[in-house]
Amino acid sequence: MALEGGVMKHFRIDRILIVRILALAAIAAMLSATGARAASRERVLYNFQGGSDGSYPVAGLVTDKAGNLYGTTTAGGSGSCSSSDGVGCGTVFELSSVAGGGWTEKVIYTFQAGQDGSYPEAGLTFDAAGTLYGVTRAGGGGGCNDLEPGCGTVFELTLGIGGTWTENVLYRFEGGSDGSTPISGLVFDHAGNIFGTTEAGGGLACQLGCGTVFKLTPSTQGWVETILYAFAGGTDGDTPEGRLVLDRAGNLYGATNVGGASGFGTIFKLIPNSSGAWSETILYSFGGNKDGSVPNGVISDKAGDLFGTNFNGGHNGYGAVFELSSKGKESLLFNFGGSGVNGESPRSGLTFDAAGHLYGTTEYVTAGGSGEVFMLTPNTQGGWTKGTLYVFSGGSDGGQPFGNVILDSRGHVYGTTWTGGTGNCSGNNGTGCGVVFEIVQ
């Protein structure tokens, strides 16, 4: 994302970090070929090459009932887009395992920089019928984006006869009160309505708008958008980040990167009322110091407690994992940075496994390395113990994971890195086009 007022505001692939990427390339030579710093083993399932197959996967993955993996790349493909990160408008891809081992990639949709959208930056969502849903941060028409014309889209991909997927744009953002630049995943309620956020638009309190929470409702005339809440900046919050959480009562929970009482982000709750309107409650405002800053979104446990990561802040200043109890008490479960081999600067949210362990990724590592996959385990003292599952070298094994991870029934961990691998993408100064990885614990 670009920087606005010292805070991440736009494209997740932060241009300022390129210098640091080059430094990590030198560090990678000193790490082992696998980059391992723990007992877990990593396997690269696919190396993006930066052409029609896609490049720069920054979001996490989803899986179908057959175990196939699906994700997005922010660039690459056959579209006509061109930016500092290379050519192509992005893709949606499928990875399928093949007999005898290995995986094969299939691009199921390539964005073309027109009305269909461009630069998908969020993860995908399946509905019960096996249709995929996602967003693009640009494209769709209009002129509110400096990358490609358009304020972003919500799309669906439907599988047809012969294995062909067809894209249909459900909504094209116009950049005004309806919002612009969606960069986070979608959620469904039981009635089939779609909920999501835009990081900009919605009003003029912020230069580009402070962002929105929206709802898409299916109708006989297509999908109808309703703005549930438009952020006003200041103590109200600004720039929502991460997939929303929908509870059984129909309330929505989420996070904003900035804003709040101290300006370092918030955790919010949206409550529907009988008239159809929604009211916002700020559950927590981050102070930017010991309690963390710039939250990356939240997930919920069965008790209604919220968990998430902070990109900055914490005791060492390099981010933290936090819990916000249903009673409104915030506590840090782990602080990144410090001495030894420890992750820094998480950009992803968290994932629970069936046993209640938390998994996530960081973009960097204190003692050299290009990000890690970590696990937090509840301990007998009432706290959490952190374990490093894998440290990326930034070479052929991948580097700088941005998205969340998923787990299969065996406990294997799957995710993406936006750098590293065997590809040679000009936007990353030759440090690779990203990979899809598996961690065997």
XYZ file of C-alpha atoms in Angstrom:
441
model
C 0.000 0.000 0.000
C 1.101 3.550 -0.507
C 1.747 5.663 2.564
C -0.616 8.453 3.534
C 0.254 10.463 6.613
C 2.718 7.768 7.663
C 0.078 5.032 7.634
C -0.488 2.259 5.092
C -3.301 3.384 2.863
C -3.280 1.750 -0.553
C -1.500 -1.069 -2.360
C -0.378 -3.841 0.003
C 2.890 -4.281 -1.886
C 4.653 -1.389 -0.225
C 7.058 0.234 -2.652
C 9.298 1.474 0.175
C 10.042 -2.129 1.150
C 11.866 -2.910 -2.101
C 15.158 -1.776 -0.572
C 14.632 -4.196 2.266
C 13.809 -6.985 -0.185
C 17.188 -6.567 -1.852
C 18.923 -6.779 1.490
C 17.062 -9.987 2.269
C 18.273 -11.499 -0.984
C 21.823 -11.263 0.356
C 20.756 -12.772 3.669
C 19.087 -15.650 1.832
C 22.448 -16.919 0.625
C 23.456 -17.563 4.225
C 20.340 -19.546 5.039
C 19.859 -23.217 4.270
C 18.353 -24.275 0.978
C 15.033 -24.944 2.688
C 15.194 -21.968 5.003
C 14.086 -24.195 7.873
C 14.491 -22.991 11.458
C 12.102 -25.521 12.976
C 11.196 -29.207 12.785
C 8.506 -28.556 10.177
C 9.215 -29.182 6.514
C 8.223 -26.873 3.662
C 7.317 -27.911 0.149
C 6.734 -25.488 -2.718
C 3.611 -26.602 -4.585
C 3.884 -24.001 -7.331
C 6.323 -21.318 -8.477
C 4.683 -18.410 -10.297
C 6.623 -17.347 -13.379
C 5.115 -13.917 -13.938
C 3.520 -14.602 -17.313
C 0.078 -15.916 -18.113
C 0.213 -18.040 -14.941
C 0.139 -14.966 -12.685
C 2.462 -13.243 -10.226
C 2.460 -11.787 -6.706
C -0.094 -13.775 -4.703
C -0.688 -11.643 -1.608
C -3.894 -13.266 -0.331
C -4.405 -16.639 1.294
C -6.027 -19.745 -0.190
C -9.359 -21.536 -0.035
C -10.016 -25.207 -0.695
C -12.902 -27.200 -2.135
C -14.234 -30.557 -0.936
C -11.831 -32.394 -3.255
C -8.797 -30.694 -1.712
C -8.038 -28.400 -4.645
C -6.562 -25.008 -3.730
C -7.797 -21.673 -5.098
C -6.310 -18.203 -4.868
C -5.582 -14.928 -6.619
C -2.524 -13.175 -7.989
C -2.454 -9.394 -8.034
C -0.617 -9.252 -11.367
C 0.275 -11.495 -14.290
C -2.144 -13.171 -16.631
C -2.978 -12.148 -20.175
C -4.598 -8.782 -19.365
C -3.223 -5.504 -20.656
C -2.448 -3.816 -17.326
C 1.056 -2.496 -16.712
C 2.490 -1.118 -13.476
C 5.764 -1.001 -11.582
C 5.010 -4.552 -10.460
C 4.987 -5.919 -13.971
C 2.370 -6.664 -16.594
C -1.005 -8.321 -16.306
C -4.179 -7.464 -14.395
C -4.176 -10.481 -12.104
C -5.643 -13.966 -12.114
C -7.719 -16.490 -10.227
C -5.967 -19.867 -10.128
C -6.604 -23.468 -9.119
C -3.984 -25.953 -7.901
C -4.828 -29.654 -8.160
C -2.767 -32.573 -6.902
C -1.723 -35.155 -9.479
C -1.254 -38.881 -9.133
C 2.222 -39.802 -7.987
C 2.790 -36.450 -6.254
C 3.053 -32.859 -7.348
C 0.527 -30.190 -8.193
C -0.615 -28.576 -11.410
C -1.790 -24.976 -11.796
C -4.706 -23.864 -13.928
C -5.656 -20.217 -14.401
C -9.440 -20.243 -14.224
C -9.827 -16.521 -14.919
C -7.608 -13.697 -16.179
C -8.707 -10.116 -15.551
C -8.611 -7.826 -18.578
C -8.481 -4.311 -17.047
C -11.922 -3.357 -18.244
C -15.369 -3.741 -16.772
C -14.395 -7.146 -15.355
C -11.991 -5.676 -12.782
C -8.244 -5.751 -12.172
C -5.724 -6.407 -9.403
C -7.487 -8.881 -7.101
C -5.850 -8.478 -3.713
C -8.170 -10.403 -1.394
C -8.819 -14.062 -0.815
C -11.785 -15.940 -2.299
C -14.985 -17.279 -0.729
C -16.983 -20.365 -1.733
C -20.759 -20.572 -1.405
C -22.616 -23.827 -0.776
C -23.063 -24.400 -4.520
C -19.327 -24.211 -5.245
C -19.370 -20.720 -6.769
C -16.338 -18.543 -6.013
C -16.668 -14.914 -4.931
C -14.036 -12.212 -4.644
C -13.148 -8.560 -5.172
C -10.767 -6.532 -7.316
C -9.255 -3.323 -5.983
C -9.422 -1.605 -9.393
C -11.190 -1.931 -12.721
C -14.892 -1.945 -13.354
C -15.048 1.519 -14.861
C -14.664 4.994 -13.432
C -11.469 6.846 -12.674
C -10.663 6.616 -8.982
C -7.567 4.450 -9.246
C -4.013 5.342 -10.214
C -3.276 1.765 -11.375
C -6.042 1.100 -13.860
C -9.338 2.926 -14.388
C -12.052 1.825 -12.032
C -12.962 1.806 -8.362
C -13.084 -1.954 -7.934
C -15.584 -4.773 -8.285
C -17.272 -7.686 -6.546
C -17.303 -10.752 -8.821
C -18.373 -14.369 -8.938
C -16.911 -17.310 -10.850
C -19.241 -20.153 -11.767
C -18.054 -23.582 -12.883
C -19.727 -24.792 -16.062
C -19.725 -27.869 -18.249
C -16.242 -28.991 -19.249
C -14.515 -27.345 -16.315
C -14.755 -23.783 -17.653
C -15.288 -20.956 -15.187
C -17.358 -17.894 -16.140
C -16.970 -14.505 -14.444
C -19.905 -12.275 -13.620
C -19.467 -8.857 -12.001
C -22.022 -8.445 -9.220
C -21.189 -4.823 -8.431
C -18.943 -2.067 -9.770
C -17.979 0.588 -7.231
C -18.337 4.176 -8.371
C -15.966 5.774 -5.862
C -18.415 8.072 -4.116
C -20.736 7.295 -1.236
C -20.891 3.650 -2.387
C -17.202 3.089 -1.592
C -14.078 2.231 -3.572
C -11.043 -0.036 -3.521
C -12.200 -3.289 -1.877
C -9.161 -5.258 -0.688
C -10.596 -7.723 1.861
C -12.518 -10.964 1.527
C -16.292 -11.427 1.636
C -18.684 -13.169 4.044
C -22.196 -14.567 3.517
C -25.199 -14.769 5.801
C -27.729 -17.615 5.694
C -29.990 -15.635 3.357
C -27.259 -15.392 0.716
C -26.413 -11.729 1.284
C -22.784 -10.694 0.863
C -20.927 -8.428 3.303
C -17.581 -6.714 2.762
C -15.558 -3.539 3.153
C -13.919 -0.916 0.984
C -10.808 0.847 2.212
C -11.814 4.165 0.616
C -14.892 6.043 -0.523
C -18.038 6.524 1.512
C -17.630 10.207 2.285
C -15.292 13.173 2.193
C -14.077 13.224 5.801
C -10.830 11.648 4.529
C -9.048 12.675 1.316
C -10.132 9.550 -0.572
C -12.969 8.630 1.727
C -12.561 6.752 5.014
C -13.988 3.446 3.805
C -17.268 1.581 4.114
C -18.979 -1.608 5.190
C -21.372 -2.749 2.462
C -24.030 -5.366 1.846
C -24.998 -6.889 -1.497
C -28.498 -8.356 -1.722
C -29.608 -10.591 -4.618
C -32.734 -9.497 -6.493
C -34.475 -10.221 -9.778
C -32.667 -7.182 -11.237
C -29.241 -8.281 -10.045
C -27.377 -7.441 -6.879
C -28.256 -4.299 -4.922
C -25.656 -2.559 -2.776
C -26.467 -1.002 0.596
C -23.915 0.925 2.629
C -24.267 -0.284 6.199
C -21.703 2.150 7.545
C -19.423 4.854 6.178
C -16.449 5.613 8.393
C -15.886 9.252 9.297
C -12.241 9.098 10.352
C -10.954 10.416 13.660
C -12.216 8.527 16.693
C -14.659 6.654 14.451
C -11.968 4.749 12.537
C -10.567 4.888 9.022
C -9.560 2.307 6.381
C -11.209 -1.011 7.328
C -8.890 -3.975 6.901
C -9.542 -7.711 6.895
C -12.533 -9.972 6.389
C -15.571 -9.226 8.562
C -16.864 -11.582 11.261
C -20.633 -12.272 11.309
C -22.051 -13.654 14.565
C -25.250 -15.668 15.060
C -27.217 -12.563 16.038
C -26.331 -10.891 12.743
C -23.806 -8.448 14.182
C -20.644 -7.643 12.221
C -17.141 -7.216 13.647
C -14.031 -5.819 11.989
C -10.961 -3.621 12.269
C -9.740 -0.319 10.877
C -6.049 0.282 10.172
C -6.119 3.802 11.563
C -8.401 6.148 13.478
C -9.775 5.631 16.943
C -9.019 7.607 20.088
C -5.254 7.598 19.440
C -5.245 7.191 15.655
C -3.692 3.702 15.593
C -6.701 1.639 14.599
C -9.877 0.210 16.064
C -11.949 -2.904 16.562
C -15.583 -2.137 15.753
C -19.000 -3.765 15.951
C -21.978 -3.027 13.698
C -25.431 -3.804 15.092
C -28.580 -3.948 12.935
C -31.798 -2.492 14.296
C -35.443 -3.130 13.504
C -35.613 -0.257 10.992
C -32.861 -1.755 8.834
C -30.219 0.779 9.877
C -26.911 -0.183 11.479
C -25.126 1.465 14.380
C -21.390 1.333 15.068
C -19.742 0.712 18.420
C -15.993 1.032 18.915
C -15.015 -1.978 20.998
C -11.355 -0.979 21.286
C -9.011 1.789 20.164
C -5.331 0.878 19.901
C -2.868 3.189 21.628
C 0.053 2.550 19.282
C 2.546 1.572 21.955
C 2.352 -1.464 24.216
C -1.076 -2.579 23.011
C -0.229 -2.586 19.285
C -1.243 -0.573 16.229
C -2.519 -1.101 12.658
C -4.710 -4.204 13.172
C -5.036 -6.613 10.235
C -8.581 -7.765 10.969
C -10.094 -10.189 13.475
C -11.433 -13.730 13.830
C -13.696 -15.077 16.570
C -13.699 -18.133 18.811
C -16.812 -19.946 20.037
C -16.990 -17.757 23.146
C -17.175 -14.595 21.068
C -13.654 -13.414 21.887
C -11.833 -11.712 19.002
C -8.245 -12.440 17.925
C -6.001 -10.649 15.477
C -2.564 -9.307 14.621
C -1.067 -5.822 14.661
C 1.399 -4.807 11.960
C 3.160 -2.399 14.335
C 3.390 -1.700 18.044
C 3.588 -4.211 20.838
C 6.402 -4.386 23.365
C 9.121 -4.488 20.687
C 7.473 -2.287 18.073
C 7.233 -5.010 15.409
C 3.628 -6.072 15.868
C 1.761 -8.463 18.118
C -1.000 -11.047 18.396
C -3.894 -9.746 20.476
C -7.120 -10.966 22.033
C -10.142 -8.793 22.714
C -12.474 -10.544 25.128
C -16.233 -10.355 24.786
C -16.118 -8.072 27.842
C -13.874 -5.582 26.023
C -10.501 -6.368 27.635
C -7.517 -6.376 25.248
C -4.413 -8.444 25.950
C -1.323 -9.271 23.924
C -0.743 -12.987 23.457
C 2.643 -12.539 21.779
C 5.007 -9.705 20.841
C 7.002 -9.964 17.617
C 10.569 -8.737 17.256
C 13.162 -8.846 20.006
C 16.135 -11.170 20.215
C 16.667 -14.518 18.538
C 14.675 -15.907 15.632
C 11.364 -14.125 15.833
C 8.929 -12.845 13.251
C 8.318 -9.188 12.537
C 5.488 -7.192 10.982
C 2.554 -9.569 10.400
C 0.307 -8.503 7.528
C -2.028 -11.491 7.691
C -4.871 -12.380 9.973
C -5.057 -15.544 12.057
C -6.467 -19.048 11.593
C -7.737 -21.447 14.281
C -7.311 -25.204 14.010
C -9.732 -27.696 15.579
C -7.617 -27.912 18.748
C -7.672 -24.148 19.348
C -4.153 -23.348 18.129
C -3.619 -20.082 16.268
C -1.622 -19.880 13.018
C -0.343 -16.893 11.095
C 2.530 -15.384 9.128
C 4.961 -12.485 9.414
C 6.623 -10.580 6.622
C 10.107 -10.474 8.175
C 12.271 -12.215 10.787
C 14.587 -10.542 13.309
C 17.682 -12.687 12.792
C 17.547 -12.752 9.008
C 15.025 -14.393 6.770
C 12.063 -13.406 4.688
C 9.100 -14.094 6.916
C 7.821 -17.011 8.941
C 4.826 -19.248 9.592
C 4.068 -19.413 13.318
C 1.745 -21.233 15.697
C 0.460 -20.139 19.116
C -0.540 -22.849 21.599
C -2.472 -22.252 24.856
C -0.315 -23.229 27.833
C -1.076 -24.385 31.375
C -0.252 -20.961 32.850
C -3.145 -19.329 31.023
C -0.911 -17.773 28.363
C 0.196 -18.775 24.893
C 3.432 -20.344 23.673
C 4.733 -19.373 20.248
C 6.421 -21.819 17.901
C 8.066 -21.097 14.555
C 6.982 -23.653 11.964
C 9.113 -22.323 9.133
C 11.389 -19.405 8.232
C 11.517 -18.441 4.566
C 14.872 -17.677 2.996
C 13.509 -15.461 0.241
C 14.990 -17.771 -2.377
C 13.415 -20.717 -4.154
C 11.344 -21.542 -1.058
C 9.487 -18.229 -1.207
C 9.562 -15.047 0.818
C 7.351 -12.518 2.563
C 4.015 -14.226 3.177
C 1.197 -11.663 3.343
C -1.965 -13.773 3.455
C -3.565 -15.995 6.046
C -2.946 -19.754 6.056
C -5.349 -22.695 5.947
C -5.003 -26.241 7.316
C -6.161 -29.618 6.049
C -7.380 -32.555 8.146
C -3.792 -33.778 8.601
C -2.654 -30.475 10.064
C -0.677 -29.479 6.978
C -0.496 -25.709 6.511
C -1.003 -24.031 3.117
C -0.371 -20.460 2.038
C 1.340 -18.098 -0.395
C 4.328 -15.782 -0.485
C 4.409 -12.728 -2.735
C 8.164 -12.895 -3.349
C 10.665 -15.685 -3.835
C 10.421 -18.764 -5.993
C 12.022 -19.451 -9.350
C 10.239 -16.750 -11.359
C 11.936 -13.532 -12.427
C 9.520 -10.639 -12.022
C 10.763 -7.133 -12.739
C 8.533 -5.563 -10.097
C 10.396 -7.477 -7.381
C 13.812 -6.691 -8.846
C 14.310 -10.324 -9.752
C 13.486 -11.735 -6.298
C 10.791 -14.046 -7.612
C 7.093 -13.922 -8.476
C 5.823 -15.764 -5.402
C 4.935 -19.346 -4.510
C 2.216 -21.547 -3.076
C 3.627 -23.570 -0.167
C 2.774 -26.452 2.140
C 4.162 -26.864 5.672
C 4.220 -30.411 7.046
C 4.297 -30.337 10.854
